[in-house]
Each structure stands twice: as structure tokens, then as C-alpha cells.
Short mmCIF file of C-alpha atoms in Angstrom, two decimals:
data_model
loop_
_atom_site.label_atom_id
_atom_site.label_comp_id
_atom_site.label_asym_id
_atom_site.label_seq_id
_atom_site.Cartn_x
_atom_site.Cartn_y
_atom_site.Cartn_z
CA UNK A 7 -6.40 16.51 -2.31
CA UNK A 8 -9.76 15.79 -0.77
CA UNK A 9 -12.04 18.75 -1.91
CA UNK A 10 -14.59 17.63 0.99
CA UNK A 11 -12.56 17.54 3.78
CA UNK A 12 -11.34 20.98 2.79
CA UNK A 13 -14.41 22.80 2.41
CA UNK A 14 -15.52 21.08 5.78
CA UNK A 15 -12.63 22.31 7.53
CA UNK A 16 -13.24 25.68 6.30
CA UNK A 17 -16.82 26.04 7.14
CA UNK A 18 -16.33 24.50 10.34
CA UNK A 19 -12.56 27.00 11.11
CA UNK A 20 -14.57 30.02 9.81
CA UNK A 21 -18.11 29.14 11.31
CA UNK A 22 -20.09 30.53 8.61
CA UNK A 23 -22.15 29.01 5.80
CA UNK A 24 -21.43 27.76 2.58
CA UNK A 25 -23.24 31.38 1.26
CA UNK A 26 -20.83 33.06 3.19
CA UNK A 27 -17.66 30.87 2.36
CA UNK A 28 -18.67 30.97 -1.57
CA UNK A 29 -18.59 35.23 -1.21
CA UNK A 30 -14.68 35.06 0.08
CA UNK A 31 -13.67 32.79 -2.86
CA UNK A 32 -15.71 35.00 -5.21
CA UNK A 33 -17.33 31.56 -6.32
CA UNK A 34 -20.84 30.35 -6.48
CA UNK A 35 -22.68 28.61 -4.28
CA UNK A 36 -23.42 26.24 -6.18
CA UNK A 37 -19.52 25.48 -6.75
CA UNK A 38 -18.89 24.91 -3.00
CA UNK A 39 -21.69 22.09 -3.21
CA UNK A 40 -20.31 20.58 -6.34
CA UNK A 41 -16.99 20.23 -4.38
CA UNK A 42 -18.47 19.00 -1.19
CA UNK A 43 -19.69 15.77 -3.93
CA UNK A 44 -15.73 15.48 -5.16
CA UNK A 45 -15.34 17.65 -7.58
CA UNK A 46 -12.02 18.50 -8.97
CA UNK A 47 -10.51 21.13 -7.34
CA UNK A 48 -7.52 23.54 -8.52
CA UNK A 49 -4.02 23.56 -6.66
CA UNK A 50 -4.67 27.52 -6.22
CA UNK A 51 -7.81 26.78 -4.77
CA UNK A 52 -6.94 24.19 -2.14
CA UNK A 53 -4.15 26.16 -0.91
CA UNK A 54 -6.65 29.05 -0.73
CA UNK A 55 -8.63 27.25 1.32
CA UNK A 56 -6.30 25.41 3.46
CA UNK A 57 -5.20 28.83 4.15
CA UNK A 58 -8.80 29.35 5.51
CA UNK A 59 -9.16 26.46 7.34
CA UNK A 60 -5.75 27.33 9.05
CA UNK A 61 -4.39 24.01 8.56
CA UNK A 62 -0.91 24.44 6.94
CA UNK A 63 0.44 21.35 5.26
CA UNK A 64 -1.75 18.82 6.97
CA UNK A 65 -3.56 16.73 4.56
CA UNK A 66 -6.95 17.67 4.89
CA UNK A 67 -8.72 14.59 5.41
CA UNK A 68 -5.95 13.22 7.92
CA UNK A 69 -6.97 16.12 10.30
CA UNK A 70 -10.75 15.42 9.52
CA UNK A 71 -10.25 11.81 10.68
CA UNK A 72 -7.80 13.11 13.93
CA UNK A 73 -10.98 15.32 15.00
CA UNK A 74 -9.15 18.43 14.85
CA UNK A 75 -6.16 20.68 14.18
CA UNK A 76 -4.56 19.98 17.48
CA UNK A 77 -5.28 16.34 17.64
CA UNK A 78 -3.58 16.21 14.33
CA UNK A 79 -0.66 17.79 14.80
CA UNK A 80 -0.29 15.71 17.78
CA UNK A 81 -0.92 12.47 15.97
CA UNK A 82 1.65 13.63 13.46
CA UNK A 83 4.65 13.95 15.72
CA UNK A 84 3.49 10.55 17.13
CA UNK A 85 3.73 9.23 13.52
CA UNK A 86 6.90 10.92 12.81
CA UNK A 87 8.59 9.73 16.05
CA UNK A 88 7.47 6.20 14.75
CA UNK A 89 8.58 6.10 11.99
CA UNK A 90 11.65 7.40 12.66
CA UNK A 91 12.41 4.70 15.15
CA UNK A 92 11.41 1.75 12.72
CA UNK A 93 13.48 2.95 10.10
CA UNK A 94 16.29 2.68 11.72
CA UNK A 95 15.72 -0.29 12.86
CA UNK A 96 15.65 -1.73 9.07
CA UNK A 97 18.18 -4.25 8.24
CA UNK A 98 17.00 -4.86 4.72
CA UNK A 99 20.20 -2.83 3.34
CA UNK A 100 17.14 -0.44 1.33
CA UNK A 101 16.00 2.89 2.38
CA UNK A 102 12.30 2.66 3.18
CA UNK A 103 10.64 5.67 1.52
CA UNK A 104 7.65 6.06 2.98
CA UNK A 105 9.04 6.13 6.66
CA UNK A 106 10.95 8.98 5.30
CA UNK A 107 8.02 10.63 4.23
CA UNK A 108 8.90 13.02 1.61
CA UNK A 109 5.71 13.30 0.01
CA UNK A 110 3.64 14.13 3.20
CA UNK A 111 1.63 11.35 2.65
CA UNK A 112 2.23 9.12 5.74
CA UNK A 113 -0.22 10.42 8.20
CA UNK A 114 -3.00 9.57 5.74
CA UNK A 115 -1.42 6.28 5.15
CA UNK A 116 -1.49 5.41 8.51
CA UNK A 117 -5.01 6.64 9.13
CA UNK A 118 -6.60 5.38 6.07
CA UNK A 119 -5.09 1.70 6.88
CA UNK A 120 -6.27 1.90 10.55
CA UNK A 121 -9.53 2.40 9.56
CA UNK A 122 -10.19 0.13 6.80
CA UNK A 123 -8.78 -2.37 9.59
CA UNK A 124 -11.83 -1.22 11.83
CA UNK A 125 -9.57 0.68 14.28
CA UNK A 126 -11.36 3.33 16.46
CA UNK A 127 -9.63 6.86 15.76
CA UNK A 128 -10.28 8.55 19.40
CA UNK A 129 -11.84 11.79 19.02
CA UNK A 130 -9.15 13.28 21.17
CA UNK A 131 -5.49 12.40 20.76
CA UNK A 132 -4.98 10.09 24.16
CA UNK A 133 -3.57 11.72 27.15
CA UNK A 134 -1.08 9.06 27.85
CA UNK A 135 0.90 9.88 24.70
CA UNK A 136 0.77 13.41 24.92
CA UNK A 137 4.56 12.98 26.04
CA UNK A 138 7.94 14.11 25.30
CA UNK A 139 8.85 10.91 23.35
CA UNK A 140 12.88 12.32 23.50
CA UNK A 141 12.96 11.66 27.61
CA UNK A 142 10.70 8.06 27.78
CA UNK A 143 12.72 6.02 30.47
CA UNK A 144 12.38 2.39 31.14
CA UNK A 145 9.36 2.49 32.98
CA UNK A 146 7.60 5.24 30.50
CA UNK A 147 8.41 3.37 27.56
CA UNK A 148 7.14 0.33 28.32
CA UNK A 149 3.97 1.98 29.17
CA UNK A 150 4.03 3.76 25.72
CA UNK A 151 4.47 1.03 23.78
CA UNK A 152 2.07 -0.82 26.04
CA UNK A 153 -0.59 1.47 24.16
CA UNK A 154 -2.77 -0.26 21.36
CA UNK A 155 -2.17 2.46 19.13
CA UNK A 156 1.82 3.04 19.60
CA UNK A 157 2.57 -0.72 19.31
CA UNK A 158 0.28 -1.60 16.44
CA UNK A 159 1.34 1.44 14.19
CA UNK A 160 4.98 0.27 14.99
CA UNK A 161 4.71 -3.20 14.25
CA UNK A 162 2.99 -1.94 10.73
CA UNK A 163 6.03 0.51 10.18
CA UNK A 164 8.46 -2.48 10.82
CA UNK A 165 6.76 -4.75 8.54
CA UNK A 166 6.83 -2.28 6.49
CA UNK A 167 10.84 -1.91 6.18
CA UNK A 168 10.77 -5.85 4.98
CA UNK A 169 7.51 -5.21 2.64
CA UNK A 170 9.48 -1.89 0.94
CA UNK A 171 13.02 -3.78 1.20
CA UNK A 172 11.77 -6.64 -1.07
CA UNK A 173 9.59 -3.84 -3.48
CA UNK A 174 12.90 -1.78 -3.79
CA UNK A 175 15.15 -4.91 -4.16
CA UNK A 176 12.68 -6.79 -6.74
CA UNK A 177 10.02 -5.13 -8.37
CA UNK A 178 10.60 -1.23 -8.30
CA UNK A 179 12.40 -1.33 -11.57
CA UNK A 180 9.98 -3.31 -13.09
CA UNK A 181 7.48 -0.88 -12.47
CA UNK A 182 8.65 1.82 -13.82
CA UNK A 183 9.99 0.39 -16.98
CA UNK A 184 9.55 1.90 -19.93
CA UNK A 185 9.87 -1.86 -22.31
CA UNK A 186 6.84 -2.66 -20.11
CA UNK A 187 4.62 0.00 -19.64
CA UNK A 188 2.95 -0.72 -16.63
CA UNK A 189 2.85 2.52 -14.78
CA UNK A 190 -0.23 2.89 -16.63
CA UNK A 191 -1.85 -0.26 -15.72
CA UNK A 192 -3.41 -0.95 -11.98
CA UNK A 193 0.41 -2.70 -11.46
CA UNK A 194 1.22 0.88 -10.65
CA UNK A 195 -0.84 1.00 -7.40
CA UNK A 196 1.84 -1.40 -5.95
CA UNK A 197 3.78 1.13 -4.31
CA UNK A 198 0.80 3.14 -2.91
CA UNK A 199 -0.62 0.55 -1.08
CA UNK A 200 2.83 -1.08 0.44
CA UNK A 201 1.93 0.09 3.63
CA UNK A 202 -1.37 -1.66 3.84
CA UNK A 203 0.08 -5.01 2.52
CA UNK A 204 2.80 -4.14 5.34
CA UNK A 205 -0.37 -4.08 8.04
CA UNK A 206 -1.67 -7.51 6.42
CA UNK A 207 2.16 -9.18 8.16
CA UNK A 208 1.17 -8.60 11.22
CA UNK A 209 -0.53 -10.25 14.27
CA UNK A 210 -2.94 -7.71 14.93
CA UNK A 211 -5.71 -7.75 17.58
CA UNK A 212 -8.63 -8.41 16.14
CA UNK A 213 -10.82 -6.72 19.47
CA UNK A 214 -8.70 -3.65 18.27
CA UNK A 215 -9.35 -4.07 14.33
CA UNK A 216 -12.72 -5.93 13.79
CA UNK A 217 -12.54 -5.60 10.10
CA UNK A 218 -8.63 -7.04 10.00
CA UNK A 219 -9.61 -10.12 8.25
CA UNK A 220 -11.79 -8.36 5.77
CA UNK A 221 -9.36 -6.02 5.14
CA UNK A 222 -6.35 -8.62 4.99
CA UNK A 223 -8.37 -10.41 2.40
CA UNK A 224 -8.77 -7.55 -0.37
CA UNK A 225 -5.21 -5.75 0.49
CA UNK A 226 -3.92 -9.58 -0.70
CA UNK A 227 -6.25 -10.01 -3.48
CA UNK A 228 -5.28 -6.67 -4.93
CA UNK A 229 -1.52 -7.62 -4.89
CA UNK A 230 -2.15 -11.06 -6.48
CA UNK A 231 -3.86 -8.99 -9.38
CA UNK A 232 -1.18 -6.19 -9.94
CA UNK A 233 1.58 -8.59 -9.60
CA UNK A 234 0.57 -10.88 -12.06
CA UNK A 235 0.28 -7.83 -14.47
CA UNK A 236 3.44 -7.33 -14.02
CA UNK A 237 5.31 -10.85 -14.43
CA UNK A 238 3.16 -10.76 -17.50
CA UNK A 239 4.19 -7.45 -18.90
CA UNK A 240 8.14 -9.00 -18.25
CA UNK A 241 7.45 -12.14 -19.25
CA UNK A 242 6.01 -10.48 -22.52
CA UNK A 243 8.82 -7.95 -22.43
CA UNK A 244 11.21 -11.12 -22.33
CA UNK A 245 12.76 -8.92 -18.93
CA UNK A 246 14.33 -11.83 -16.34
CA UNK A 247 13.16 -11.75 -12.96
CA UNK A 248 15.57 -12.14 -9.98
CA UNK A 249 13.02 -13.40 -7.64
CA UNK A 250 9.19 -14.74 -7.50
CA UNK A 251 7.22 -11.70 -7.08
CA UNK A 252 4.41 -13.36 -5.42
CA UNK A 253 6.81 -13.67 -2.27
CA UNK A 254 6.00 -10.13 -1.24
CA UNK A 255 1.86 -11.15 -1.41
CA UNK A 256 2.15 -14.73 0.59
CA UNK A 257 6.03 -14.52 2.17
CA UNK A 258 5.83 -13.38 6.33
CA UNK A 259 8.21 -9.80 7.00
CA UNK A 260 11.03 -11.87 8.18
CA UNK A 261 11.31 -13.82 4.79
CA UNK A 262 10.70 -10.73 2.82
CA UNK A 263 13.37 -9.20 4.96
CA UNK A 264 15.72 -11.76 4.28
CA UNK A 265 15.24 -11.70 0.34
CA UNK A 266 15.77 -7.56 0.32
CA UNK A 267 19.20 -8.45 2.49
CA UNK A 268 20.65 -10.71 0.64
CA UNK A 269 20.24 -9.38 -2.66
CA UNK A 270 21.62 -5.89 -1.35
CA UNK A 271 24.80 -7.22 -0.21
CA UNK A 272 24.91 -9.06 -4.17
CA UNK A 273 24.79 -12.88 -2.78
CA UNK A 274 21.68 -13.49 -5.06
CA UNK A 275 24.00 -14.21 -8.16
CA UNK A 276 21.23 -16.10 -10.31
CA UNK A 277 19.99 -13.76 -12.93
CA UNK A 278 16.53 -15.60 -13.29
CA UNK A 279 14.66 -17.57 -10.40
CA UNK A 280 13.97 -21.03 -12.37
CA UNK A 281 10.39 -21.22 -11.32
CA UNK A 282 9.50 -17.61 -12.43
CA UNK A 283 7.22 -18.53 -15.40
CA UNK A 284 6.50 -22.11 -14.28
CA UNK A 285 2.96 -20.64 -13.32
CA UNK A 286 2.70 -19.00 -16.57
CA UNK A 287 3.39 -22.42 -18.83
CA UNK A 288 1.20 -24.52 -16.22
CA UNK A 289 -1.85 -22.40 -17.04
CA UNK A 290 -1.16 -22.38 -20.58
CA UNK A 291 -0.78 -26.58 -20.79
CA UNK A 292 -4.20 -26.37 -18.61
CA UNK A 293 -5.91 -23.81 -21.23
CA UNK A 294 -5.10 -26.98 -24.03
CA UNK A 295 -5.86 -29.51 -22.05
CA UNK A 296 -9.46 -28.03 -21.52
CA UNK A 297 -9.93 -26.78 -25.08
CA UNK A 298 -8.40 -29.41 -27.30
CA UNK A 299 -10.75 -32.10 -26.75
CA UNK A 300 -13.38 -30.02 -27.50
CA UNK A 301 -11.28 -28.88 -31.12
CA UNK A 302 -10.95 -32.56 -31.80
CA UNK A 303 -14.54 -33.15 -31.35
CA UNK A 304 -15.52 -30.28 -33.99
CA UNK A 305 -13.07 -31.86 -36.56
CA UNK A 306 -14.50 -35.50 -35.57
CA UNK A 307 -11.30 -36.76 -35.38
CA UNK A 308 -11.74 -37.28 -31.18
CA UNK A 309 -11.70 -41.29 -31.57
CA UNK A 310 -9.63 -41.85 -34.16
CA UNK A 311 -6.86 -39.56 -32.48
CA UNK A 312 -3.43 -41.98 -31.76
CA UNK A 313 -0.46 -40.57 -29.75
CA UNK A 314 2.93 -41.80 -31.63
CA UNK A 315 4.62 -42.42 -28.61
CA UNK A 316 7.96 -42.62 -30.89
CA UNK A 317 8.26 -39.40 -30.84
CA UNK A 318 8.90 -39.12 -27.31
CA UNK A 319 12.78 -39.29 -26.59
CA UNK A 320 13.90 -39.66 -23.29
CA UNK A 321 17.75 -39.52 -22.73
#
């Protein structure tokens, strides 16, 4: 829980100053500063104060971003109508979690991806989707998914089905093994971030989000690092891999979508993909290459060095 957001949307519900807010949480003034920087907050204390700020189970810094209360409510059915209507649109045969939303955390999600794409939040929540979304006709819902906003946060919810199918189908176990360990390595942020990678799939405006590329460029980079943790924690492990895990950083939705399908109706019968570690032994013959004419150098035995070809069988 952001600790800034929430004593922002206190002082700013309350309209008093941070004296004034430290006296009603029988704290100092001081504290309320030191949390405005970050600082750890208790659980007792943020629901104290989200009960000042009047803001119920909203994530704090979601309705900071949506400009208000009101605007974030609104944003959140919005979300929730979205999300709803991409999920069941999945054909991956795998639930997609996040669209489900049990941890409250999709709002942010969204948000938080939007803007580290560049996208404008609105200060107010746009008439034109200020709509029953139950009664859209033809003509209405053309116009509402006409909107920048409806169609781009839907296309990143779809994606995202394909992104989560092949995560669930592929890589979720691995994850949280316990022969591997690598919930506590930065392999764990995989699942966090699987909307954002979701938003990278996506032909995206770039008038709409300036900072797409940018943002395209470190989601990727990030998923090349944590991935490669973890084919090296299995390939440590000796735990067989059912598919090449670098598919969900460089594969498009559809092909992702296709992988997640097939191997939930049990038609991908090979136990190990044969080119799992072939990255793996091609760096390692590269590392010798490199260093063992600079070992045969030390010994001075560089020039004098004969391969016996006769030890080479070919059958």
C-alpha cells in the first residue's frame, strides 16, 4: 500500500493540515512526513486512514492517478466491465487470474501500465463512457469501443488471456517450485508484470502512448532476465521443460494462445522441447572457445597443440 497516496488523500478528503491530521492519529508530525517519503506503514494504520480519506477498498494510488473518488469508481466499473468481456472471450482452455481480479489489484495494473506507456489519464472520467455498458446497442457500441481508452485497455486484456494462458500452461509451476527456489529470486516478478508484457503484444498508437517503445523495450528486457533465471534454476534442478520459455518474451498473442490451447487439451505429448538447453550448451562451448586459447598460451603449449582427429567417430 502506497503510504503517500494515502496521506494525500486524507489531507486533501479532510482539508486540514498535516498538524491537524497527525492529532486524529495520535501520531507525530513528524511521522506523517516520514510517510509522505515511503515509509512503511502498518495494515491498522492504512485502513485507519483509508477510512479518513473515505475511499473504501480502492487502492489508494489508483484513485490518486483517476483524479478523484468518483472518477475512480467510475474507471473501475469500466475496468471491471472489461475485463469481464475479455475473459470470456479466452480460448486458451486457462483461467486468466488477473481478469478475475481477486486480489484488487487490476485497476492499478491497468493504470500503472498506461502510464509508463505515456498514456494521458484525463482528469475527469470521459463523458462518453459514463454509460450503462449492460444496454450498448449496435450503434453505441461501436462508438464505445471507438474510444482510445476502451479499445486499447481491451486489446491489453485480450493479449493478456494468451500472455497468462502460456504462464499458467508453462511456467507457473516452475515458479513456485520448491527443488528450485526461485520465488525468491527476481524470476518471481514474472507473474506481476504479465499484464505489462500483455500491453507490449499489441499494436498500440503511438500518438496515444508516446513512451510505447520505451516502455516495450524494458517490459521485454525484464522478461529475458527472469526467464533465463528460471531455465537455469530447472536446468540446474535437472526439472524438464515442456516448452521454450522465451516464447512468452518474443512469441505474438496468437502463438502464445495457441501453445496454452494445445497443451490444455494434452496434444503436447513430448515431455521435453529438444531445443530447451541448446542455448545453455551454445554459451558454454562459446565460454571455451574464448578462454582456452588463452589457457594454452599460459601453459605454452598454444603451438605445439595437435587435434587427434582419430578420435572423432562418425557413424
Amino acid at each position: 500500500m502506497d503510504s503517500e497516496a494515502l496521506v494525500k488523500l486524507a489531507l486533501s478528503h479532510l482539508q486540514c493540515s498535516q498538524k491537524e491530521l497527525a492529532t486524529r492519529l495520535n501520531v507525530s508530525p513528524t511521522q506523517i512526513t516520514k510517510w509522505k517519503k515511503g515509509e512503511h506503514m502498518s495494515i491498522a494504520m492504512q485502513d485507519r486512514l483509508k477510512e479518513l480519506a473515505d475511499i473504501g477498498d480502492l487502492d489508494p494510488t489508483f484513485v490518486l492517478w483517476s483524479g478523484s473518488k468518483e472518477n475512480s469508481l467510475k474507471w473501475k466499473k469500466l475496468i471491471d466491465y472489461l475485463a469481464e468481456l475479455a475473459h470470456e472471450g479466452s480460448e486458451t482452455g486457462y483461467c486468466t487470474r488477473p481478469l478475475e481480479d481477486e486480489m484488487g489489484m487490476l485497476c492499478w495494473d491497468t493504470f500503472l501500465a498506461l502510464k509508463e506507456m505515456g498514456v494521458s489519464i484525463p482528469k475527469t472520467f470521459p463523458e462518453e463512457l459514463d454509460i450503462d455498458y449492460e444496454s450498448l446497442d449496435d450503434e453505441s457500441h461501436e462508438t464505445f469501443f471507438g474510444n482510445d481508452y476502451t479499445s486499447l485497455i481491451y486489446d491489453i486484456y485480450s493479449s493478456l488471456n494468451s500472455v497468462y494462458g502460456f504462464y499458467a500452461a508453462y511456467i507457473y509451476d516452475l515458479v513456485y517450485d520448491d527443488d528450485l527456489d526461485a520465488f525468491d529470486t527476481p524470476g518471481s516478478d514474472i507473474e506481476a508484470c504479465l499484464l505489462s508484457l500483455a500491453a507490449c503484444k499489441i499494436e498500440v498508437d503511438e500518438s496515444i502512448a508516446p513512451n510505447f517503445r520505451k516502455f516495450q523495450h524494458q517490459t521485454l528486457s525484464d522478461y529475458e532476465k527472469w526467464i533465463a533465471i528460471i531455465k537455469e534454476k530447472a536446468f540446474r534442478a535437472g526439472v524438464p521443460l515442456r516448452a521454450e520459455l522465451l516464447k512468452i518474451v518474443y512469441s505474438s498473442a496468437e502463438e502464445l494462445d495457441n501453445e496454452a490451447e494445445i497443451e490444455s487439451f494434452g496434444a503436447n505429448t513430448s515431455r521435453l522441447h529438444p531445443d530447451i538447453y541448446m542455448n545453455e550448451l551454445l554459451v558454454g562451448m562459446r565460454a571455451i572457445h574464448q578462454a582456452l586459447p588463452a589457457i594454452m598460451k599460459k601453459l605454452e603449449i598454444y603451438d605445439e597443440f595437435q587435434i587427434d582427429e582419430s578420435e572423432f567417430h562418425i557413424d
